[in-house]
mmCIF file of C-alpha atoms in Angstrom:
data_model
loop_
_atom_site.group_PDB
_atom_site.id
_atom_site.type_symbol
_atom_site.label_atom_id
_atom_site.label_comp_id
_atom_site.label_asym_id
_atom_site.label_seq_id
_atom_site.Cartn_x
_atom_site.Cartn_y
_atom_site.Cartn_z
ATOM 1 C CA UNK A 1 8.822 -7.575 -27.751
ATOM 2 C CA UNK A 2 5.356 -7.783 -28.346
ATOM 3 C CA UNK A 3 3.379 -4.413 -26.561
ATOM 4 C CA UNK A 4 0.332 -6.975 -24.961
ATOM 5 C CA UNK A 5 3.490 -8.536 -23.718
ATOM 6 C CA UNK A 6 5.062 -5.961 -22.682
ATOM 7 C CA UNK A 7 2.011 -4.705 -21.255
ATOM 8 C CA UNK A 8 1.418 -7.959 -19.266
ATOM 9 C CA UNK A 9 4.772 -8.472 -17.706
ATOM 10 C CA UNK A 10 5.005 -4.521 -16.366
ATOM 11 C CA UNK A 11 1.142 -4.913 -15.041
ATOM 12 C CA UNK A 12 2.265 -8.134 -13.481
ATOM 13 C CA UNK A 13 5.300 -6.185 -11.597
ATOM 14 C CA UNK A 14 3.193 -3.277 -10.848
ATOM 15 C CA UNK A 15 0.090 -5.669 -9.258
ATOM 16 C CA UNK A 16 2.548 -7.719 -6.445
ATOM 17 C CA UNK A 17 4.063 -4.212 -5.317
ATOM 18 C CA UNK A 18 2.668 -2.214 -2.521
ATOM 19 C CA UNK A 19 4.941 0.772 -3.265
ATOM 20 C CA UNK A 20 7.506 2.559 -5.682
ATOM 21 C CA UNK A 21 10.465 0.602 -6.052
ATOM 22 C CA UNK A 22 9.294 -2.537 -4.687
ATOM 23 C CA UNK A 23 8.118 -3.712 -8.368
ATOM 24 C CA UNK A 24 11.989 -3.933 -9.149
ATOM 25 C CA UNK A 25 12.954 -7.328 -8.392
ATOM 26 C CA UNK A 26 9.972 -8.598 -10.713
ATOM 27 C CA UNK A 27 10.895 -6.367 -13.182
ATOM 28 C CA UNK A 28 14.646 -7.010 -13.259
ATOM 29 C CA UNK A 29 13.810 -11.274 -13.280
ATOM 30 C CA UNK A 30 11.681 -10.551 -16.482
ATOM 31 C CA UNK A 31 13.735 -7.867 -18.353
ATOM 32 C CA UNK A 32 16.699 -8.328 -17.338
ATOM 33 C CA UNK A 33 17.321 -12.417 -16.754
ATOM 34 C CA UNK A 34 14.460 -13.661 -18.677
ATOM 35 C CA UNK A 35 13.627 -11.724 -21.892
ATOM 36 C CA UNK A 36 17.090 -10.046 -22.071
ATOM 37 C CA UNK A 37 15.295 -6.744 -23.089
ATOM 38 C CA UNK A 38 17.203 -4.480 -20.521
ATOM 39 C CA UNK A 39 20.240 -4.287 -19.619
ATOM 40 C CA UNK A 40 21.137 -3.685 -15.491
ATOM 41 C CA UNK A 41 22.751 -0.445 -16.735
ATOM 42 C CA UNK A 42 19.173 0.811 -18.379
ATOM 43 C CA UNK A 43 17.594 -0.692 -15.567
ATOM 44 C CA UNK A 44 19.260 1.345 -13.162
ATOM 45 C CA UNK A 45 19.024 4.515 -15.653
ATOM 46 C CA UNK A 46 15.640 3.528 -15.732
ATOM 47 C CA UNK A 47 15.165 4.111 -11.774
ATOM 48 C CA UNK A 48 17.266 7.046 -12.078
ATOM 49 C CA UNK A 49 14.679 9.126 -14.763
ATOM 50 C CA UNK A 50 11.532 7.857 -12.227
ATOM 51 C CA UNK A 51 13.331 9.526 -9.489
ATOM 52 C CA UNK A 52 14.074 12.857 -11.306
ATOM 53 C CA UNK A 53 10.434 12.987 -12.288
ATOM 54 C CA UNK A 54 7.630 15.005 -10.449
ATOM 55 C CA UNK A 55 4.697 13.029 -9.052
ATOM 56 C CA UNK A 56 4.243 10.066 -7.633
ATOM 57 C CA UNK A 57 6.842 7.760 -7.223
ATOM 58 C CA UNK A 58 6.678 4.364 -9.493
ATOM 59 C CA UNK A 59 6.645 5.790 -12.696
ATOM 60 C CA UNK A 60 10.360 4.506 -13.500
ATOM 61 C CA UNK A 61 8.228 1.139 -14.888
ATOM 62 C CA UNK A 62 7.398 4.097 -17.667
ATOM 63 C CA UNK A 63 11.301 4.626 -18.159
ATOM 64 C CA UNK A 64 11.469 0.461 -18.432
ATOM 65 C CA UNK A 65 8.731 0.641 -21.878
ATOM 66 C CA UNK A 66 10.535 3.187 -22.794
ATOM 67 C CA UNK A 67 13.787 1.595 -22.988
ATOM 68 C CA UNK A 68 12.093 -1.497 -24.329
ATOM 69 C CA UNK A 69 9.663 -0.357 -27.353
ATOM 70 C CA UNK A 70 9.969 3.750 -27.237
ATOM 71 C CA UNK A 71 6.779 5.809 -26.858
ATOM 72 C CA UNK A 72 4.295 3.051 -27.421
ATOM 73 C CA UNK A 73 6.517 0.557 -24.247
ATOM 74 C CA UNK A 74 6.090 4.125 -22.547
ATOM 75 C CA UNK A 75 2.615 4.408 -22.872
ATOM 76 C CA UNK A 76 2.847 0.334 -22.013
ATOM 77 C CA UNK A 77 4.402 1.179 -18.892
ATOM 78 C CA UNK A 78 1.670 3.863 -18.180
ATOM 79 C CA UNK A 79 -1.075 1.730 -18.563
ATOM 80 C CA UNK A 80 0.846 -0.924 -16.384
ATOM 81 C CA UNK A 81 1.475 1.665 -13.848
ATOM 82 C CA UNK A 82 -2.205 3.192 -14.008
ATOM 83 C CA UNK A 83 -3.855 -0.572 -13.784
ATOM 84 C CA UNK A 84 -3.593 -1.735 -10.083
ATOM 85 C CA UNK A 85 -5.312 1.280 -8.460
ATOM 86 C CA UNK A 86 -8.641 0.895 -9.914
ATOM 87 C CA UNK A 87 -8.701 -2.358 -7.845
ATOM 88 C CA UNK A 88 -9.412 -0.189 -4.786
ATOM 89 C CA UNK A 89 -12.975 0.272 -6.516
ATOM 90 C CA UNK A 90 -14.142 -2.810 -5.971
ATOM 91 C CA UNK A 91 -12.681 -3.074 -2.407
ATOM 92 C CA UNK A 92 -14.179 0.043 -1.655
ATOM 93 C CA UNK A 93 -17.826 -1.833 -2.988
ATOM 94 C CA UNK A 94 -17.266 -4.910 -1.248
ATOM 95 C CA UNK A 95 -13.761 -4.991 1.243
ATOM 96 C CA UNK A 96 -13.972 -1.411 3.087
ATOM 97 C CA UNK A 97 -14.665 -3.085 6.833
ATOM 98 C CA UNK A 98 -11.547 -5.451 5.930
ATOM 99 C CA UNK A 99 -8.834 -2.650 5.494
ATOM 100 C CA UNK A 100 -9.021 -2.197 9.405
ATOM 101 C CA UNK A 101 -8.182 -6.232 9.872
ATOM 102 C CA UNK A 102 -5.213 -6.611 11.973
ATOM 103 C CA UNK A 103 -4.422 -10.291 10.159
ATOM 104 C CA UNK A 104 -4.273 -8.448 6.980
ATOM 105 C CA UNK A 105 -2.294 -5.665 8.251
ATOM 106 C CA UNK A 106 0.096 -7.761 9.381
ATOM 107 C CA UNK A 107 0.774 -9.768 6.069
ATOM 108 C CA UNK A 108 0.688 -6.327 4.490
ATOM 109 C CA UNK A 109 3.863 -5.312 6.962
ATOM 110 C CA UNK A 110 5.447 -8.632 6.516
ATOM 111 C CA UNK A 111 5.090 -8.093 2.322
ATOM 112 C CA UNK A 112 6.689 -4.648 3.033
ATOM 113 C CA UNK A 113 9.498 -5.933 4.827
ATOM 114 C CA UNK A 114 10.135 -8.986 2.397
ATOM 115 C CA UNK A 115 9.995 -6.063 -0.240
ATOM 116 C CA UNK A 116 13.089 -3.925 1.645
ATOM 117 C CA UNK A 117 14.997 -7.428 1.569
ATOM 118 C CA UNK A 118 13.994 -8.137 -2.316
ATOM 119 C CA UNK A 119 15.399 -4.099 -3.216
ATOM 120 C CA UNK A 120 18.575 -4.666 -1.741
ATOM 121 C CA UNK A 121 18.980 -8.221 -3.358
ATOM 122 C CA UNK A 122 17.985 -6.413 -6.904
ATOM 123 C CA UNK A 123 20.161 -3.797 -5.948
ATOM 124 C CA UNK A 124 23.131 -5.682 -5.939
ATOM 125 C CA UNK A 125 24.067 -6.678 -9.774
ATOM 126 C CA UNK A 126 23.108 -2.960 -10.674
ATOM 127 C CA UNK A 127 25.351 -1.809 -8.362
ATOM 128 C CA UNK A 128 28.369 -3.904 -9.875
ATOM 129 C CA UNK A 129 27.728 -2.831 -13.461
ATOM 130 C CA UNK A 130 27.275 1.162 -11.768
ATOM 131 C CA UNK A 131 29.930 1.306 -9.448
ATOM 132 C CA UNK A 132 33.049 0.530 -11.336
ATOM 133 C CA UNK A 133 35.450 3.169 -9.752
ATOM 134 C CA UNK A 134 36.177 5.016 -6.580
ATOM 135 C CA UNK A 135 34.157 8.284 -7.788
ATOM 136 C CA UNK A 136 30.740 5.892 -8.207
ATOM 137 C CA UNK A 137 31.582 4.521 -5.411
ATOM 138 C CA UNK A 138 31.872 7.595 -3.362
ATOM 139 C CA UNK A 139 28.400 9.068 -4.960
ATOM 140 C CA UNK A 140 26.315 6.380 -4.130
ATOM 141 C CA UNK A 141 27.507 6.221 -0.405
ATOM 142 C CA UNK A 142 26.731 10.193 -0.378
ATOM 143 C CA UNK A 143 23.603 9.600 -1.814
ATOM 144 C CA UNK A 144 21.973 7.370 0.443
ATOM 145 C CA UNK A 145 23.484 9.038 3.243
ATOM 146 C CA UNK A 146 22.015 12.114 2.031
ATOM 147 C CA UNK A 147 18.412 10.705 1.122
ATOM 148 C CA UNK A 148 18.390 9.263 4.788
ATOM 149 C CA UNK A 149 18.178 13.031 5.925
ATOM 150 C CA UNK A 150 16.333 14.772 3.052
ATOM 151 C CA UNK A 151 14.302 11.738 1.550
ATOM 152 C CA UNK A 152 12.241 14.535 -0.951
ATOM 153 C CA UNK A 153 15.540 15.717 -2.195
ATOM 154 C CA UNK A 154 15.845 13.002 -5.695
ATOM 155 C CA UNK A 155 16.243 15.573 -7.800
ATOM 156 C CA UNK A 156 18.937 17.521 -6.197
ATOM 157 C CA UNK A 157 21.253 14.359 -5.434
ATOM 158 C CA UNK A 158 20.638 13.483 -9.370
ATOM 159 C CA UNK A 159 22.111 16.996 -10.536
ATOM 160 C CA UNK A 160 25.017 16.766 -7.538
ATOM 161 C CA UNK A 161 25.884 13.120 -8.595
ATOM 162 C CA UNK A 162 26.045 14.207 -12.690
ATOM 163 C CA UNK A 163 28.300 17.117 -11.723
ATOM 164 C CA UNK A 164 30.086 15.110 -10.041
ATOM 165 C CA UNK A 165 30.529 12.840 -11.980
ATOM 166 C CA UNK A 166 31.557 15.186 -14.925
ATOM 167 C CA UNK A 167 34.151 16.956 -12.350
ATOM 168 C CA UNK A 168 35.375 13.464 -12.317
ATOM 169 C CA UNK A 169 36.200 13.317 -15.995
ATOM 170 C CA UNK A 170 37.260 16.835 -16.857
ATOM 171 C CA UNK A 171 39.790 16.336 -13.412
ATOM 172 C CA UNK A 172 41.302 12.951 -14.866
ATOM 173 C CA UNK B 1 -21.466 4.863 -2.217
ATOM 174 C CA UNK B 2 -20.196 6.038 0.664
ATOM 175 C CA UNK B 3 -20.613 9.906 -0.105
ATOM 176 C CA UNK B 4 -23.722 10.031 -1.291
ATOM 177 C CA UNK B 5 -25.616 11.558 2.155
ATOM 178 C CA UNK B 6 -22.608 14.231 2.206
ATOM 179 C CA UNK B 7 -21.649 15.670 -1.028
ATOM 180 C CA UNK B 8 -22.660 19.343 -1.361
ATOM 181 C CA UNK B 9 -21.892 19.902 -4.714
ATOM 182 C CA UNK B 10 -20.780 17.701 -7.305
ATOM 183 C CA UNK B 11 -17.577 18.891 -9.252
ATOM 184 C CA UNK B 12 -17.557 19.052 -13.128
ATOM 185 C CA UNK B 13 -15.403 16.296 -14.150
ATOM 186 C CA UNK B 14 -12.939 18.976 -15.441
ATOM 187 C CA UNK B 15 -12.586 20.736 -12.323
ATOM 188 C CA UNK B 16 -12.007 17.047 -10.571
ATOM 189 C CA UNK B 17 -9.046 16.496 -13.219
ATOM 190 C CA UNK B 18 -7.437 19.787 -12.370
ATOM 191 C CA UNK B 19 -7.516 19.786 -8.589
ATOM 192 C CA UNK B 20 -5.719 15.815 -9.036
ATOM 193 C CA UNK B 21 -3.784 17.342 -11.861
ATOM 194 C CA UNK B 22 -2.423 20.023 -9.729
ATOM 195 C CA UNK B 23 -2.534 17.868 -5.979
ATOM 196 C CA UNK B 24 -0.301 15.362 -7.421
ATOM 197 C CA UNK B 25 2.215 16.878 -9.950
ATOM 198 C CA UNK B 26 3.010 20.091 -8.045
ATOM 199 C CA UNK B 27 2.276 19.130 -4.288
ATOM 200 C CA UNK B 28 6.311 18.670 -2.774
ATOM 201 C CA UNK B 29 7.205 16.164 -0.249
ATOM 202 C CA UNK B 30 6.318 12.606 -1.950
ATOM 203 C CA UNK B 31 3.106 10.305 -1.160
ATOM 204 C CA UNK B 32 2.112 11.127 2.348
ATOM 205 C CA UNK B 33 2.334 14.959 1.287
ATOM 206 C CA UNK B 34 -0.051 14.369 -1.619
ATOM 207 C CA UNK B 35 -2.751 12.473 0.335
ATOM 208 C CA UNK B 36 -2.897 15.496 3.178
ATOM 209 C CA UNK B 37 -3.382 17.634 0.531
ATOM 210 C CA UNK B 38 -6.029 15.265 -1.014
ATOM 211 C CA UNK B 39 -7.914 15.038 2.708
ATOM 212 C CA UNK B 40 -7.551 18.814 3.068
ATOM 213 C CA UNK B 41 -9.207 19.924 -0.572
ATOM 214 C CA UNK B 42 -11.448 17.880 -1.009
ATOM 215 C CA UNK B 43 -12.677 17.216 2.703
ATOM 216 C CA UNK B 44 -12.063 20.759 4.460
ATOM 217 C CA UNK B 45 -11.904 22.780 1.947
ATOM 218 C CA UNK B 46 -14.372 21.723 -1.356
ATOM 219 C CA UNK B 47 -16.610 19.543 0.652
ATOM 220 C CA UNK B 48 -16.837 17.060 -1.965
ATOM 221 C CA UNK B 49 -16.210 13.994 -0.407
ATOM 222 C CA UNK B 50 -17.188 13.020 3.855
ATOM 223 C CA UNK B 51 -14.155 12.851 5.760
ATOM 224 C CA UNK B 52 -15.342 8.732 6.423
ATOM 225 C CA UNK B 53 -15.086 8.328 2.287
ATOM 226 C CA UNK B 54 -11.254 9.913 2.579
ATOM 227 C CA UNK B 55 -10.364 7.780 5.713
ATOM 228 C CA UNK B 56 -11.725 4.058 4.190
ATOM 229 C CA UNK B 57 -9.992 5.572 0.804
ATOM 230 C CA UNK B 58 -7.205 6.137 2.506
ATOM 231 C CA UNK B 59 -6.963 2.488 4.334
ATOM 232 C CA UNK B 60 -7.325 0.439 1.137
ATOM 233 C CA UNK B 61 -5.199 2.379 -0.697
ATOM 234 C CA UNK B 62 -2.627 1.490 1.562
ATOM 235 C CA UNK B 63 -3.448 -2.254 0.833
ATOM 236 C CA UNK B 64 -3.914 -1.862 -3.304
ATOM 237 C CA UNK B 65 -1.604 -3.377 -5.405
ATOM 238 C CA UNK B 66 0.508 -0.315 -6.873
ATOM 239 C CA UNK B 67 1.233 3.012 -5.969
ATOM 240 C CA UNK B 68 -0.583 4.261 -2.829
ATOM 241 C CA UNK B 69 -1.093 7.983 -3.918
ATOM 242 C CA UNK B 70 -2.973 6.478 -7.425
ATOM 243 C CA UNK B 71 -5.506 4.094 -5.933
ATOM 244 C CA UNK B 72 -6.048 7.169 -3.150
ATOM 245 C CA UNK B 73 -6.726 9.361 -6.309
ATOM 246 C CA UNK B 74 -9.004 6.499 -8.044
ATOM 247 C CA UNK B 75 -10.663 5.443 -4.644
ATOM 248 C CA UNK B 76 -11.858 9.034 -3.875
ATOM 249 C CA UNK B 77 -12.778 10.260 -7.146
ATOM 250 C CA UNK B 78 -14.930 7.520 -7.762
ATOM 251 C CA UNK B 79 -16.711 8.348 -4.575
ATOM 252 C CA UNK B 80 -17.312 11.495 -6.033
ATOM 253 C CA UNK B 81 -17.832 11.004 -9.662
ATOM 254 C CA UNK B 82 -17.804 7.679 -10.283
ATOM 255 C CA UNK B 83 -15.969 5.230 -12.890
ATOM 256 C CA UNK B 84 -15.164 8.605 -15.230
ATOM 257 C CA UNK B 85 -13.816 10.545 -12.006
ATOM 258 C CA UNK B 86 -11.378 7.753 -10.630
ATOM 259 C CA UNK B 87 -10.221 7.553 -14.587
ATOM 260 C CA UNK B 88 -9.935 11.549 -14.521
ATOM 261 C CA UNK B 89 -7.933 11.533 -11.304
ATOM 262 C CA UNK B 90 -5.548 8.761 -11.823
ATOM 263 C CA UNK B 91 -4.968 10.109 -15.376
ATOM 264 C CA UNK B 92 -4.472 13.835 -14.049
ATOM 265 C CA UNK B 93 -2.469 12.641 -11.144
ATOM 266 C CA UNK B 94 0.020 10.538 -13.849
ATOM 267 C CA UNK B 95 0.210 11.434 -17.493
ATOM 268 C CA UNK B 96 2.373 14.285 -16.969
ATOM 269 C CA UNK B 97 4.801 13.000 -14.733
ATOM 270 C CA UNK B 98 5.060 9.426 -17.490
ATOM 271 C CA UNK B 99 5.300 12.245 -20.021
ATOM 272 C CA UNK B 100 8.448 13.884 -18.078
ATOM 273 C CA UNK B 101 10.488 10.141 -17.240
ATOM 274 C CA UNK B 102 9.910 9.550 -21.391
ATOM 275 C CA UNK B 103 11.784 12.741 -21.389
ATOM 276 C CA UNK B 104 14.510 12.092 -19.011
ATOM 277 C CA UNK B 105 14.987 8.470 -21.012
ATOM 278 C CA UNK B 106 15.231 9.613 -24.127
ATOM 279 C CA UNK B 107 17.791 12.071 -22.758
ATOM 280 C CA UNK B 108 19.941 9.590 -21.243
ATOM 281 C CA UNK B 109 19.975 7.339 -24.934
ATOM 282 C CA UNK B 110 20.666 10.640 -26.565
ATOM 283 C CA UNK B 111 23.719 11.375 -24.704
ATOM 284 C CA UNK B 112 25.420 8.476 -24.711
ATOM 285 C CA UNK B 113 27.392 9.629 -27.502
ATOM 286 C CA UNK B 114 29.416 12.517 -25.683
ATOM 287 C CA UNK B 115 32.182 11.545 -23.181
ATOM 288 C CA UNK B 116 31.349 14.334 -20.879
ATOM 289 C CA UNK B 117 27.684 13.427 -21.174
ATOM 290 C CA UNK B 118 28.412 10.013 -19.991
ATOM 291 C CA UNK B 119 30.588 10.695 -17.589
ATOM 292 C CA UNK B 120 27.645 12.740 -15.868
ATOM 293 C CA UNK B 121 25.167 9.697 -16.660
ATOM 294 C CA UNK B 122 27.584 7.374 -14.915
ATOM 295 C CA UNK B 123 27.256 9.744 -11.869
ATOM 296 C CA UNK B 124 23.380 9.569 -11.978
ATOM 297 C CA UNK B 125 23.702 6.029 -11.780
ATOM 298 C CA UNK B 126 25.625 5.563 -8.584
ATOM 299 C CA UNK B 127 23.632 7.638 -7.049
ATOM 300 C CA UNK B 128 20.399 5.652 -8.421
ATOM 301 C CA UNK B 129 21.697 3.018 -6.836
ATOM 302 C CA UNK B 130 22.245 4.731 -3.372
ATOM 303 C CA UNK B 131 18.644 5.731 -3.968
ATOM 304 C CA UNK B 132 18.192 1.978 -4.071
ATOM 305 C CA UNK B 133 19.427 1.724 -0.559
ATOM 306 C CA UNK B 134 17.939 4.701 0.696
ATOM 307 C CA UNK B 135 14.529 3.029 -0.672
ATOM 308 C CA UNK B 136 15.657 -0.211 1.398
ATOM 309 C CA UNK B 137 15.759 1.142 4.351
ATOM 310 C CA UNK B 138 13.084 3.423 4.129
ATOM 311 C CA UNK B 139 10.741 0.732 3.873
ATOM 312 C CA UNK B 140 12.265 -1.175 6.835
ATOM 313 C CA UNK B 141 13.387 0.990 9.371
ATOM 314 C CA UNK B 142 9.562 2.023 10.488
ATOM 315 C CA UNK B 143 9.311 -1.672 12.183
ATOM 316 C CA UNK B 144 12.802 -1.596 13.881
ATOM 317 C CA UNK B 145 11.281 -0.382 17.101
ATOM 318 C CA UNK B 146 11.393 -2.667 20.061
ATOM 319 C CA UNK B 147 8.282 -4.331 19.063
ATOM 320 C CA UNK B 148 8.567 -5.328 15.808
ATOM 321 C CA UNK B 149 12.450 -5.815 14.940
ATOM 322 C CA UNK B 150 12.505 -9.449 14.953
ATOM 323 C CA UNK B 151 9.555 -10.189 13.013
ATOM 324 C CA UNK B 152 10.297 -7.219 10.582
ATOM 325 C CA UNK B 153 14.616 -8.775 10.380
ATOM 326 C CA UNK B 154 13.825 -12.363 10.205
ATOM 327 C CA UNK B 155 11.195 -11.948 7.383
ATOM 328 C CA UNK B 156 13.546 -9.208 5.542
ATOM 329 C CA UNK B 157 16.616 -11.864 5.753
ATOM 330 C CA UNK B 158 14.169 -14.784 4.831
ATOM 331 C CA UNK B 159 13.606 -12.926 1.431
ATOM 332 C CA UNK B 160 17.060 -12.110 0.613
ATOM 333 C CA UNK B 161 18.294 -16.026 1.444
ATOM 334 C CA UNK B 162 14.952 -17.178 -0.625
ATOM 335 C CA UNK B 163 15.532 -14.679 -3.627
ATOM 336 C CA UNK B 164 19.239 -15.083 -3.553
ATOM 337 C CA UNK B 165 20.340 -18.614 -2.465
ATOM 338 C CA UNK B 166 16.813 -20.712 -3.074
ATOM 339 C CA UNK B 167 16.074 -19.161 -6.256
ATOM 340 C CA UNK B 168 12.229 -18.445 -5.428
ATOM 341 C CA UNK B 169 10.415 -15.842 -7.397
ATOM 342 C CA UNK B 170 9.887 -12.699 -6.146
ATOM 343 C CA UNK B 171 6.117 -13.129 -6.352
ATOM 344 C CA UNK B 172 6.754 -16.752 -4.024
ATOM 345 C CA UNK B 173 8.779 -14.584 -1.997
ATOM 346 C CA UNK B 174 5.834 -11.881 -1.143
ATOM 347 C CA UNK B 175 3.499 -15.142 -1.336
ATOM 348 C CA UNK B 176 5.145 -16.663 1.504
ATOM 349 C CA UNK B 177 6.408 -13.512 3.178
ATOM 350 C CA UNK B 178 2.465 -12.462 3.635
ATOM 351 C CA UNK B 179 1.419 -15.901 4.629
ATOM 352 C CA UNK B 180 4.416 -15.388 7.739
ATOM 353 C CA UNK B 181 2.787 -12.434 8.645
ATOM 354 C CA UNK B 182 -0.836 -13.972 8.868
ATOM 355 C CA UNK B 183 0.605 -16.629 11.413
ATOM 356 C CA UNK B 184 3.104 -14.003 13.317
ATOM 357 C CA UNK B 185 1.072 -11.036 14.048
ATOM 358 C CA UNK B 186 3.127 -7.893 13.115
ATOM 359 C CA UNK B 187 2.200 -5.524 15.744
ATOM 360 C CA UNK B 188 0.810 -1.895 14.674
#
């Protein structure tokens, strides 16, 4: 895939989401069902390296230009990722008495909630190509049970879950 | 700008990368964590920026396209420093993390030929996708109070059944989902 393209179609993902994961559904439509660049497995491996990674939360679009052109879709998906925020410059310049609107709060919460819908809808063909056996199965229920409690705690679940999941094959 | 009647001293564009390099790759406890940090050094403690240039910041980053905690970093340092400062903080406050999940991918391709390497893969991604549902919910359960339950459910549902079973977009689906809220005020 072309890197301008590549470029694009992240920067259009990253530009209709108002927070980490919520680019996914856009993402997965172009990557996954479109262009046929990712699969749902790399997709989901994808979300998995954003999660492991310090900072702020997003960057798995980094782990998607990764998996689609190597360093150069990496530095694609930084770019993409880095793009959107410089729009607060000109709302600072010209929308700052705005932010406070209660109309545009509201859409903002409706977006958010539409967003939570959209995640669990994109959530669902990664989960049948992930969770192919009781163990998966298992592991995923622990960790969003888990994350409900100890939201910060991505990295730890990620090294639990890999453990466990090697238990799983030295114990069969 | 908004700063300009407050700033005390203006930072050296290399000490504004390293207080966003170090605020936003080392700071624990996700976005919200990182922005107190923000309002505390560079308010309270540097005096760079007026606490009114954090708290209008802070507003319309919540409404940028993106991640919050970046357009926070670019909002504020260009108050500061300008066009070069918000460029400075949102590269500071990203490049290393990108640098790590490059990392962490490669790892995952390069492992995919040992058993017991993807074994422990597969168990990374199950629990990515309980993360998926953890991330779900986190973003809906703030408006399931008494007030807001029925606005926040029926719009959550109404993008599932448009996604899923009318085969919108999800851009039409945020498209319409904001328009709902215009008409049917979401309360604070």
């Amino acid at each position: 895939m072309n890197l301008f393209l590549l470029y694009l179609l992240l920067t259009k993902a990253t530009l209709t989401s108002f927070s980490g994961t919520t680019s996914l559904p856009v993402i997965r439509q172009d990557f996954v069902e479109h262009y046929h660049q990712l699969t749902d497995r790399q997709l989901n491996a994808a979300m998995a390296a954003g999660q492991a990674a310090p900072g702020p939360n997003g960057l798995y679009v980094v782990s998607v230009g990764y998996f689609v052109d190597g360093v150069p879709g990496g530095c694609a998906g930084l770019l993409a990722v880095m793009t959107p925020p410089f729009l607060i410059i000109p709302m600072l310049q010209f929308l700052g008495r705005w932010a406070d609107n209660p109309r545009i709060q509201s859409a903002l919460r409706a977006v958010t909630v539409a967003a939570a819908g959209l995640v669990l809808t994109t959530a669902l063909p990664l989960a049948r190509d992930a969770l192919t056996g009781p163990l998966p199965v298992v592991i995923a229920i622990g960790s969003f049970a888990f994350l409900l409690f100890r939201q910060r705690a991505t990295v730890l679940v990620i090294g639990v879950a890999a453990l466990a999941g090697l238990l799983g094959q030295v114990l069969k | 700008m908004l700063n300009e009647e407050v700033t005390i001293e203006k930072p050296t564009l290399y000490k504004l990368f390293l207080l966003f390099l170090r605020l936003a790759n080392l700071t624990f406890g996700g976005g919200d964590a990182i922005m107190a940090a923000m309002n505390t050094e560079l308010v309270s403690a540097r005096k760079w920026l007026s606490q009114e240039g954090y708290s209008i910041a802070y507003a319309l980053a919540r409404i940028t396209p993106g991640t919050n905690v970046l357009a926070c970093c670019a909002g504020t340092a260009w108050q500061i420093r300008g066009w070069s400062g918000a460029v400075a903080a949102v590269l500071a406050a990203s490049t290393p993390a990108a640098i790590a999940v490059m990392v962490l991918t490669e790892g995952y391709g390069a492992l995919q030929s040992s058993a017991a390497a993807r074994a422990a893969i597969a168990g990374t991604l199950a629990a990515a996708v309980g993360m998926m549902g953890t991330a779900a919910w986190n973003l809906l359960q703030p408006y399931l109070d008494r007030r807001r339950w029925l606005p926040a459910v029926v719009i959550a549902s109404m993008s599932v059944a448009l996604l899923e079973w009318l085969s919108f977009s999800p851009i039409r689906v945020l498209g319409v989902a904001a328009l709902t809220g215009l008409v049917w005020r979401i309360p604070e």
